[in-house]
PDB file of C-alpha atoms in Angstrom:
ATOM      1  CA  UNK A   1       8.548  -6.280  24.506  1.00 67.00           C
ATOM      2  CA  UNK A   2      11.371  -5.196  22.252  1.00 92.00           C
ATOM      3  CA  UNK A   3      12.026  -4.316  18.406  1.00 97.00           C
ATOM      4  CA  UNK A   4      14.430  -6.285  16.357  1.00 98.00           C
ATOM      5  CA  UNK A   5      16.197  -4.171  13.475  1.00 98.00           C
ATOM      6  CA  UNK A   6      18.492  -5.772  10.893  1.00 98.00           C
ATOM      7  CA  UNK A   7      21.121  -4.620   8.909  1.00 98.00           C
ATOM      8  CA  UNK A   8      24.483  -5.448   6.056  1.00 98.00           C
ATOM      9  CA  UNK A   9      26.130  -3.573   3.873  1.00 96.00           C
ATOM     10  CA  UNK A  10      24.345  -5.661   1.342  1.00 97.00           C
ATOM     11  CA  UNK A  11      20.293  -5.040   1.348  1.00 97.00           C
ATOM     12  CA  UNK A  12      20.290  -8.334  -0.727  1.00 97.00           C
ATOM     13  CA  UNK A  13      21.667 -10.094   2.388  1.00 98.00           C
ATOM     14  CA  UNK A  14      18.438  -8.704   4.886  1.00 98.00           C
ATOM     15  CA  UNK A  15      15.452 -10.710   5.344  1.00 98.00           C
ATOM     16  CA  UNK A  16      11.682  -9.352   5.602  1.00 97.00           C
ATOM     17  CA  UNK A  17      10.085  -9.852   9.156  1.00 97.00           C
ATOM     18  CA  UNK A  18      12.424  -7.482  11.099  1.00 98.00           C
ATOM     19  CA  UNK A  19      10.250  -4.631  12.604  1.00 98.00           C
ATOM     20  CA  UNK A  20      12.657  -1.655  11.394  1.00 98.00           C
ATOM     21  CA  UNK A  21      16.013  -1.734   9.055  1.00 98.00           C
ATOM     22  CA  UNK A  22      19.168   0.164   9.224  1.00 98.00           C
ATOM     23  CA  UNK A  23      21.675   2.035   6.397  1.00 98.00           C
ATOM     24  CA  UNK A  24      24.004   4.866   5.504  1.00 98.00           C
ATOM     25  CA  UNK A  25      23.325   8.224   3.588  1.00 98.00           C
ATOM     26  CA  UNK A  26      26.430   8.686   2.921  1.00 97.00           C
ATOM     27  CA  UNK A  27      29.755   7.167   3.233  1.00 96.00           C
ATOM     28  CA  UNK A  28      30.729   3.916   0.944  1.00 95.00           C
ATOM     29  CA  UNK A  29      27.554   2.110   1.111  1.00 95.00           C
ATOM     30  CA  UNK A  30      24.984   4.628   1.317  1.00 97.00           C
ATOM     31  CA  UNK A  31      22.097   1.896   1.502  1.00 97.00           C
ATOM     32  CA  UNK A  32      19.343   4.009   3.383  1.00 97.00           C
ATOM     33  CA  UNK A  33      17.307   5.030   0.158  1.00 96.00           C
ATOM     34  CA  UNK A  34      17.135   1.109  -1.202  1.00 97.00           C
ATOM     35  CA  UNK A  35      15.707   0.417   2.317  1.00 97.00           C
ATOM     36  CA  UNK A  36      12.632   2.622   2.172  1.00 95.00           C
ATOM     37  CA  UNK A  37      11.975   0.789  -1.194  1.00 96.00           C
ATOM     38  CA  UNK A  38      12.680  -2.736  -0.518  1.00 97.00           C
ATOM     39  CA  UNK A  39      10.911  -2.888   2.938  1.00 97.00           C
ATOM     40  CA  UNK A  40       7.910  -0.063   2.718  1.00 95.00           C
ATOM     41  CA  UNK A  41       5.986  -0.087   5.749  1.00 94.00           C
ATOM     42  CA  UNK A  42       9.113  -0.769   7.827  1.00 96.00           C
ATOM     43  CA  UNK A  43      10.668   1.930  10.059  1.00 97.00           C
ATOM     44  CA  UNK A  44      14.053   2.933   8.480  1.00 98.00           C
ATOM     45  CA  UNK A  45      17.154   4.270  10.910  1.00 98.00           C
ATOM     46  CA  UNK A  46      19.403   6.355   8.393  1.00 98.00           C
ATOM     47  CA  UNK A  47      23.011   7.445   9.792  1.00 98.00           C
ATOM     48  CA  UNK A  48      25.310   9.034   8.869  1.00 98.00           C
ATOM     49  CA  UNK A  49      29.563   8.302   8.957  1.00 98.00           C
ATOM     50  CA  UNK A  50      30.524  11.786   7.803  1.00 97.00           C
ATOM     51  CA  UNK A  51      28.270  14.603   9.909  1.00 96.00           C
ATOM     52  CA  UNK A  52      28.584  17.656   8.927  1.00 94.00           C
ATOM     53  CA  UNK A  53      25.667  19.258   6.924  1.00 95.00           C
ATOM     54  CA  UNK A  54      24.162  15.261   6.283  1.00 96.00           C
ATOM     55  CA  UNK A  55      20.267  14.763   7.113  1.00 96.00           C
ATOM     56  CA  UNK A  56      19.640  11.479   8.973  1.00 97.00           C
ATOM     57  CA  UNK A  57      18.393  10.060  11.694  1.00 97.00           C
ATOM     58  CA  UNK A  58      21.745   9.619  13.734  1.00 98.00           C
ATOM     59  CA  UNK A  59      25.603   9.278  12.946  1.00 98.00           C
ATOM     60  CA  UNK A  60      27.977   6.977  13.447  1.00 98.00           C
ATOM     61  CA  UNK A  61      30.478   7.214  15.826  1.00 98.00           C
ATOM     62  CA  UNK A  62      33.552   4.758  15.572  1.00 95.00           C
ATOM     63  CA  UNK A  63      37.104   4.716  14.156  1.00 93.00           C
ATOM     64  CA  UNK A  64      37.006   6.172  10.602  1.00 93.00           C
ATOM     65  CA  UNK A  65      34.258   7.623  10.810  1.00 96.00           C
ATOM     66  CA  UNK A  66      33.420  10.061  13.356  1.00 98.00           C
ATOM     67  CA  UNK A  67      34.912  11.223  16.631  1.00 97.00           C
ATOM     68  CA  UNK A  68      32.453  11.407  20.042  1.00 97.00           C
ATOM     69  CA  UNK A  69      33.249  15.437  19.836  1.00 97.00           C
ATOM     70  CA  UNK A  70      32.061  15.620  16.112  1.00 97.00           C
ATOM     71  CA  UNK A  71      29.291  13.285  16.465  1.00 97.00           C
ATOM     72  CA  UNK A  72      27.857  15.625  19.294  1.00 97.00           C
ATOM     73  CA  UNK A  73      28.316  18.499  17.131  1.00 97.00           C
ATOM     74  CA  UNK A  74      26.706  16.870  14.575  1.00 97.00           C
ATOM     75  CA  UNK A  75      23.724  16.006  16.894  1.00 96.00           C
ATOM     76  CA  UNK A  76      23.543  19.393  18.275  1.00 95.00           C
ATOM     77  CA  UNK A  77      23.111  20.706  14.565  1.00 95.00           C
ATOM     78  CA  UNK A  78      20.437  18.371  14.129  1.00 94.00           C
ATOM     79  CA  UNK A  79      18.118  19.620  17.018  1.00 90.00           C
ATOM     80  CA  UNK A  80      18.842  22.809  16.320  1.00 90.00           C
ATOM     81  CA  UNK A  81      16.869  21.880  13.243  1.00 92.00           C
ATOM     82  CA  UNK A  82      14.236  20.130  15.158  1.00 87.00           C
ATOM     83  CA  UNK A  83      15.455  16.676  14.478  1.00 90.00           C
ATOM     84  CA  UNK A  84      13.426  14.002  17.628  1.00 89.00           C
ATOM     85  CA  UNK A  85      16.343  12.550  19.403  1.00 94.00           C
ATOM     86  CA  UNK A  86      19.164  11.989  17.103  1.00 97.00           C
ATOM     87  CA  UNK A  87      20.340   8.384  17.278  1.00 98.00           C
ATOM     88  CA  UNK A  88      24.287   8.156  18.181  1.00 98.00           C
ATOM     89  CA  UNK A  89      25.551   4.797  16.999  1.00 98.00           C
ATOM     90  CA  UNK A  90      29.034   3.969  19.194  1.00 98.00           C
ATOM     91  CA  UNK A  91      30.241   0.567  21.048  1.00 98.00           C
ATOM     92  CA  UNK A  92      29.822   0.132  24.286  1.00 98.00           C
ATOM     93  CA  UNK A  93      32.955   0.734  25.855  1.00 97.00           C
ATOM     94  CA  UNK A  94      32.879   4.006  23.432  1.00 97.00           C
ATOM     95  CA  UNK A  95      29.492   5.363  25.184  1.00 97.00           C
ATOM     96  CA  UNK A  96      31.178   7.036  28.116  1.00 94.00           C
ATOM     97  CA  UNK A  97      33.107   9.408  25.799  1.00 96.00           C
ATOM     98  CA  UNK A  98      29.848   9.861  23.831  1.00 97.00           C
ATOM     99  CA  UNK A  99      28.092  10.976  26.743  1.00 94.00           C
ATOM    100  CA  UNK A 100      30.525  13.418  28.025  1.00 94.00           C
ATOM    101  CA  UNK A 101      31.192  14.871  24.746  1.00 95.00           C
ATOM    102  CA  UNK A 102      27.156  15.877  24.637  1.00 94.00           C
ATOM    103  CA  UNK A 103      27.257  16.590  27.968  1.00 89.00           C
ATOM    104  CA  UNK A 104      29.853  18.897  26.681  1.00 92.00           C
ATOM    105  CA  UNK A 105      27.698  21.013  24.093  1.00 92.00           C
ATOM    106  CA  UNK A 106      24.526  21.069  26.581  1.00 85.00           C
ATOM    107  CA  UNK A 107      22.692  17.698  25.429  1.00 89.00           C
ATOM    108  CA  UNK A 108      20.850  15.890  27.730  1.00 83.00           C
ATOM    109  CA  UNK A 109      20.311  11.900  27.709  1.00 86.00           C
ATOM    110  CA  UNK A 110      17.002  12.395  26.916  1.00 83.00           C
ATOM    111  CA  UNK A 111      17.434  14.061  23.944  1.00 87.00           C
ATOM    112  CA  UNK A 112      19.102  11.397  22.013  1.00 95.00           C
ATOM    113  CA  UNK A 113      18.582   7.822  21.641  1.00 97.00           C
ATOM    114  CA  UNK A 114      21.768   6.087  22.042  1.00 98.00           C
ATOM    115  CA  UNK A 115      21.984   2.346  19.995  1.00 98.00           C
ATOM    116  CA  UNK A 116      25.355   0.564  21.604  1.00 98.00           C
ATOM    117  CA  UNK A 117      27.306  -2.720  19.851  1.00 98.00           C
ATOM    118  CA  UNK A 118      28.256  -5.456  21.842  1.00 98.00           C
ATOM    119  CA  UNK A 119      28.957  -8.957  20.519  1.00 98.00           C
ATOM    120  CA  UNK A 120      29.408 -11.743  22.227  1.00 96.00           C
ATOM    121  CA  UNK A 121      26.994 -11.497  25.327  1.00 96.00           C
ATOM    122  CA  UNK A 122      23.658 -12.479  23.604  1.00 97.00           C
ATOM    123  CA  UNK A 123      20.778 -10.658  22.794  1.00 97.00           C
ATOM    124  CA  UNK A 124      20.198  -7.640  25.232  1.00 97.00           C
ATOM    125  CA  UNK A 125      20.352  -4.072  25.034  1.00 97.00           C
ATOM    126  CA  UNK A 126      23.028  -2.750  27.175  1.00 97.00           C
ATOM    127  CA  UNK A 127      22.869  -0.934  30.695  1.00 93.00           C
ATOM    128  CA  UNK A 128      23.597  -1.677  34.534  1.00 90.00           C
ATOM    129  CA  UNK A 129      21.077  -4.272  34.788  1.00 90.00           C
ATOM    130  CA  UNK A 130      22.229  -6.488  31.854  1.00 95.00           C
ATOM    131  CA  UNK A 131      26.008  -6.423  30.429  1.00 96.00           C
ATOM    132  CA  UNK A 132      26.659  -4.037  33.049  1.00 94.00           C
ATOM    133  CA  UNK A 133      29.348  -2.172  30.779  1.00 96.00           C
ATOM    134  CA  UNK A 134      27.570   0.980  31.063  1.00 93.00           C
ATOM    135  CA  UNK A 135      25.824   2.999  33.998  1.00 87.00           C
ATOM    136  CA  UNK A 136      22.935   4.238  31.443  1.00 88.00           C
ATOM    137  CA  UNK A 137      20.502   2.145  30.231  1.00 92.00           C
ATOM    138  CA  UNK A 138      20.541   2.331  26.228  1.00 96.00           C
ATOM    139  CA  UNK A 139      17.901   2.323  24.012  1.00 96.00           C
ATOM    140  CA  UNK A 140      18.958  -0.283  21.306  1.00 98.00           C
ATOM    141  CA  UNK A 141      21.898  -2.487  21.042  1.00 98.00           C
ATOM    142  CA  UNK A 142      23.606  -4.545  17.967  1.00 98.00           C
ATOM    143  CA  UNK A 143      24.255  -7.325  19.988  1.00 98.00           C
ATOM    144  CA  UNK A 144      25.257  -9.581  16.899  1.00 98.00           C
ATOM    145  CA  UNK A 145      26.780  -9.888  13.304  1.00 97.00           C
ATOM    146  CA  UNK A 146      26.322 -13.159  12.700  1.00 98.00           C
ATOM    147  CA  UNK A 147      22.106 -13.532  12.140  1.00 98.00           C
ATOM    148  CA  UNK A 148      20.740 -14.954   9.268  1.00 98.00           C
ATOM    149  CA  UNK A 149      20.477 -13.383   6.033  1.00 98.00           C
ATOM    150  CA  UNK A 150      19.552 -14.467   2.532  1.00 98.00           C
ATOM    151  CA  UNK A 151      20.823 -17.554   1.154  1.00 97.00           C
ATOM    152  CA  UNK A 152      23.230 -18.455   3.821  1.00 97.00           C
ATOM    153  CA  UNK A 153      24.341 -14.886   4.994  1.00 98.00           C
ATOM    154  CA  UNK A 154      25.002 -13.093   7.758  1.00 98.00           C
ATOM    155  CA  UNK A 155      23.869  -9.853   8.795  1.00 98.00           C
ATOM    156  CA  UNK A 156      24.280  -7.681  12.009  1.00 98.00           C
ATOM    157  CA  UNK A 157      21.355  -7.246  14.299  1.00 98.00           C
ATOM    158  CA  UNK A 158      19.818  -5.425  16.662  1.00 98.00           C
ATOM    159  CA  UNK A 159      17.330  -4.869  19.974  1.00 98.00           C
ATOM    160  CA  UNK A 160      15.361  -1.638  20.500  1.00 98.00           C
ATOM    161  CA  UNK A 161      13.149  -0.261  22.977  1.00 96.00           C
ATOM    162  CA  UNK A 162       9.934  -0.616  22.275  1.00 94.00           C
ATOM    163  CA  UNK A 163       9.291   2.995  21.947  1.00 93.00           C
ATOM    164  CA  UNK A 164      12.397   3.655  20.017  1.00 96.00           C
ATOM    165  CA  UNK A 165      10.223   4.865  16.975  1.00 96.00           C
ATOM    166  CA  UNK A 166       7.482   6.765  19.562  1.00 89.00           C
ATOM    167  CA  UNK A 167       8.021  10.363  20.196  1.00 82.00           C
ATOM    168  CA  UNK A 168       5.888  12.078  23.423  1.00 70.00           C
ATOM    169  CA  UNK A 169       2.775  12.610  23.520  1.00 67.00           C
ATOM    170  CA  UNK A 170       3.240  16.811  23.755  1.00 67.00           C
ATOM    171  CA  UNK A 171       2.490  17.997  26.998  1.00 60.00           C
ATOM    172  CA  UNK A 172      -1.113  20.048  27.547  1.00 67.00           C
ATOM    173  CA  UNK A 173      -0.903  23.317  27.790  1.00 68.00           C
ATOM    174  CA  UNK A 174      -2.864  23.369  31.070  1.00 67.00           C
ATOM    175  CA  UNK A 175       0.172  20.973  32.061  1.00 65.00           C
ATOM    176  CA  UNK A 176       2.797  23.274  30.946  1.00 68.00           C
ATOM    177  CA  UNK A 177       1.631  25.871  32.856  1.00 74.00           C
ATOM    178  CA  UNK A 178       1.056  23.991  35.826  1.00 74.00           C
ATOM    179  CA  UNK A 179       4.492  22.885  35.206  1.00 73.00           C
ATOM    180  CA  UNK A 180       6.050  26.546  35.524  1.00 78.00           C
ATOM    181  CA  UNK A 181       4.659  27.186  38.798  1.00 82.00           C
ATOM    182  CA  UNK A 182       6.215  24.384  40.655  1.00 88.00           C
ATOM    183  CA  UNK A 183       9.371  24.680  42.576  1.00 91.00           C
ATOM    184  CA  UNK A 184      12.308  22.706  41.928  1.00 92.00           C
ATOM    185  CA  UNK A 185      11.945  19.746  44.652  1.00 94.00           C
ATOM    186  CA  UNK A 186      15.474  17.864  46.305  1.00 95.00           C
ATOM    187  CA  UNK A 187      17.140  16.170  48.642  1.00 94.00           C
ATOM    188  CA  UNK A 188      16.594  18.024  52.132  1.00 96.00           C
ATOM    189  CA  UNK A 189      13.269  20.115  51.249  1.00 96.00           C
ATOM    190  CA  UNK A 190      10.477  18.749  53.287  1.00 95.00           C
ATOM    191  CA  UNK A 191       6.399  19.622  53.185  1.00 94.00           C
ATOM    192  CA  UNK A 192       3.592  18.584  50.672  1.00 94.00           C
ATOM    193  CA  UNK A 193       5.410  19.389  47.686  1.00 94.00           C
ATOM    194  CA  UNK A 194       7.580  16.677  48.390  1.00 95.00           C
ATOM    195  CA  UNK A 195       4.829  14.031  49.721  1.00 94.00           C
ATOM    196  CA  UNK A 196       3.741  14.654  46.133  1.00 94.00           C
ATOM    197  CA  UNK A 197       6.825  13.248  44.769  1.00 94.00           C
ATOM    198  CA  UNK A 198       6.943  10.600  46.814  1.00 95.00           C
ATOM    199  CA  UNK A 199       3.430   9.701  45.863  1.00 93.00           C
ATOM    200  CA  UNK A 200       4.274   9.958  41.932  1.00 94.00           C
ATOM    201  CA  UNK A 201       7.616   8.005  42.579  1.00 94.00           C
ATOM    202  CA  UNK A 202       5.034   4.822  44.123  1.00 93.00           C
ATOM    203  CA  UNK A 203       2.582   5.559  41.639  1.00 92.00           C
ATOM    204  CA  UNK A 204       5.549   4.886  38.970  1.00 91.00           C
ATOM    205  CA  UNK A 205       6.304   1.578  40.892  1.00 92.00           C
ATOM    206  CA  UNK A 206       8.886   3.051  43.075  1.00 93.00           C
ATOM    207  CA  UNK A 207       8.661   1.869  47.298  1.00 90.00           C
ATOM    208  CA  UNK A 208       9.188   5.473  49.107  1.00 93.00           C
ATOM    209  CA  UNK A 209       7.630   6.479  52.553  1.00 94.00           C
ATOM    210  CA  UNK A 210       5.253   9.414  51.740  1.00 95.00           C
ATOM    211  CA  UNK A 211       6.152  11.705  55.175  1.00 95.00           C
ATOM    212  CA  UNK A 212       6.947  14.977  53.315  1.00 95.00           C
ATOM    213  CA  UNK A 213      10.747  14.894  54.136  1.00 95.00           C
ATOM    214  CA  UNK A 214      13.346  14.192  51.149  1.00 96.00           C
ATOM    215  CA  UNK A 215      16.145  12.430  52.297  1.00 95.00           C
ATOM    216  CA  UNK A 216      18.400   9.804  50.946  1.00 95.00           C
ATOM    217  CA  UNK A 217      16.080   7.136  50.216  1.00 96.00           C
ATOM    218  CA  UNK A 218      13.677   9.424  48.699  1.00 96.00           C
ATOM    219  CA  UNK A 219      16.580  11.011  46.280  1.00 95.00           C
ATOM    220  CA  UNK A 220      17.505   7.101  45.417  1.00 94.00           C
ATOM    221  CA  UNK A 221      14.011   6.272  44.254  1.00 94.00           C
ATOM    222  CA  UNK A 222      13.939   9.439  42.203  1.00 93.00           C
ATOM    223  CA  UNK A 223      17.389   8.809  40.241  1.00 90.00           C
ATOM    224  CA  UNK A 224      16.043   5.066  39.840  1.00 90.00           C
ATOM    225  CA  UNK A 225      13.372   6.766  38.120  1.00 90.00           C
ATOM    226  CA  UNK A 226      15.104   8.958  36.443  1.00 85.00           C
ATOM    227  CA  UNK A 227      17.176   6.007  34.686  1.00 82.00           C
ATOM    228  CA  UNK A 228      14.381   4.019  33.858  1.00 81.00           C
ATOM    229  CA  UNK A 229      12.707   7.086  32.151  1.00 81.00           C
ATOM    230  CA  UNK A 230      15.844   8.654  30.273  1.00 76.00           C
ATOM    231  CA  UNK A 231      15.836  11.620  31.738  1.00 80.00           C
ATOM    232  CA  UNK A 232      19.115  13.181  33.498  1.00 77.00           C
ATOM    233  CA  UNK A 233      19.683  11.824  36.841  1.00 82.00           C
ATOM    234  CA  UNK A 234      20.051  14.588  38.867  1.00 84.00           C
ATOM    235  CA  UNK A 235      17.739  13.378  42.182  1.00 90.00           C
ATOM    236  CA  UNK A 236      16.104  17.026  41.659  1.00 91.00           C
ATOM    237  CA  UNK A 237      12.506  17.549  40.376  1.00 92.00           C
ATOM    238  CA  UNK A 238      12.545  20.386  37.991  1.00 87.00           C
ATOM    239  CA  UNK A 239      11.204  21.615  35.069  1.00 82.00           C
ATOM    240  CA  UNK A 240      12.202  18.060  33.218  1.00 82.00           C
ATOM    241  CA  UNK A 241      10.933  16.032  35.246  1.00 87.00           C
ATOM    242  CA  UNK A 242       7.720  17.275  36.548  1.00 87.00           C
ATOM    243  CA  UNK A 243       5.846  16.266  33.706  1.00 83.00           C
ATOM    244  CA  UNK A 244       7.073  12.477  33.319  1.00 85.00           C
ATOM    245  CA  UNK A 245       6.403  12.491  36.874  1.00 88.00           C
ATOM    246  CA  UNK A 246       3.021  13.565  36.530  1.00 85.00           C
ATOM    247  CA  UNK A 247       2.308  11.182  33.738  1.00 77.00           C
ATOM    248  CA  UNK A 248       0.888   8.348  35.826  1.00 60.00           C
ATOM    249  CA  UNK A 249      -1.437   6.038  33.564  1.00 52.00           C
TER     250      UNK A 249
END
């Protein structure tokens, strides 16, 4: 299951039925506050094309607007203010930078959620297992801007996650604690810490032979995991990923 969000310069142009809409604070069409009153009930993404000091939900990184280096700045102001995973808006072939400039200022993947364009391929949201013009899976993608708006329109459009509006359930205490005592687990440790992972990497869906010894196949499985849950791929069990891993419904 996936989200469909809608958006145009002109809110005239957008239809109802779209589960969440997207517009500017700032900028030459600053169209974010007409879209909390024209679709109530809707979820609203709200970037921003100049950083700095601006309050939104993400910024928008592409020529004219702002740079991969000043778009992580901008995102690393935001959590610094407690903002959930600021969205960074870039194309496709622009991701790379994007990720290297967070990587750059100490953000993680999983603390943003990263919405690619890419025309031209269908609907999909980009990653190695569909367009394949990215290593990282995304978590939305404007894969057209040519959908139907009002009265013979077009508008762009857009594929999200499902839980692209759903922050974490917070972690129990009695977790967190739990959490601190645990040794960082990799590639060449062997003993029951380890036949733990393997037994949360099958319980996830992952095939791994529980025998207690982490080697290759076992490190494989984990960053496989570790993709598919937006989390940095290291193939090490730490403090990060201990509790995803332990979150087995």
């Amino acid at each position: 299951m996936t989200l469909t969000m809608a958006d145009s310069i002109h809110p005239q142009n957008l239809p109802a039925g779209y589960d969440a809409y997207l517009g500017y604070v700032d900028g030459e069409w600053p169209t974010a506050p007409e879209l909390k009153t024209q679709f109530p009930g809707r979820s609203i993404v709200s970037l921003t094309v100049l950083g700095g000091d601006a309050v939104a939900d993400g910024c928008d990184v592409e020529s004219g607007d702002l740079t991969p280096a000043s778009g992580a700045r901008w995102v690393q102001r935001r959590i610094g203010q407690g903002e959930w995973r600021p969205i960074v808006y870039a194309s496709v072939l622009a991701m790379s930078g994007v990720l290297s400039a967070l990587s750059g200022v100490g953000i993680a993947r999983a603390d943003v959620r990263l919405l690619s364009a890419h025309y031209g391929a269908g609907q999909h949201i980009c990653g190695p297992s569909t367009c394949k013009l990215i290593s990282i899976a995304m978590d939305g993608t404007q894969w057209t801007d040519t959908a139907a708006g009002v009265g013979g329109t077009q508008i762009d459009a857009s594929v999200l996650e499902d839980d692209f509006f759903t922050p974490p359930a917070p972690v129990p205490v009695w977790q967190e604690e739990m959490v601190k005592a645990l040794p960082v687990v990799k590639q060449g440790d062997k003993g029951q810490f380890v036949r733990n992972v393997q037994g949360l990497l099958c319980a996830h869906g992952h095939t791994v032979t529980i025998d207690g010894n982490f080697g290759p196949l076992t490190e494989s499985a984990l960053r496989a995991w570790q993709t598919q849950q937006k989390l940095p791929v290291t193939g090490q069990v730490g403090s990060v990923a201990w509790p995803a891993l332990l979150n087995v419904s």
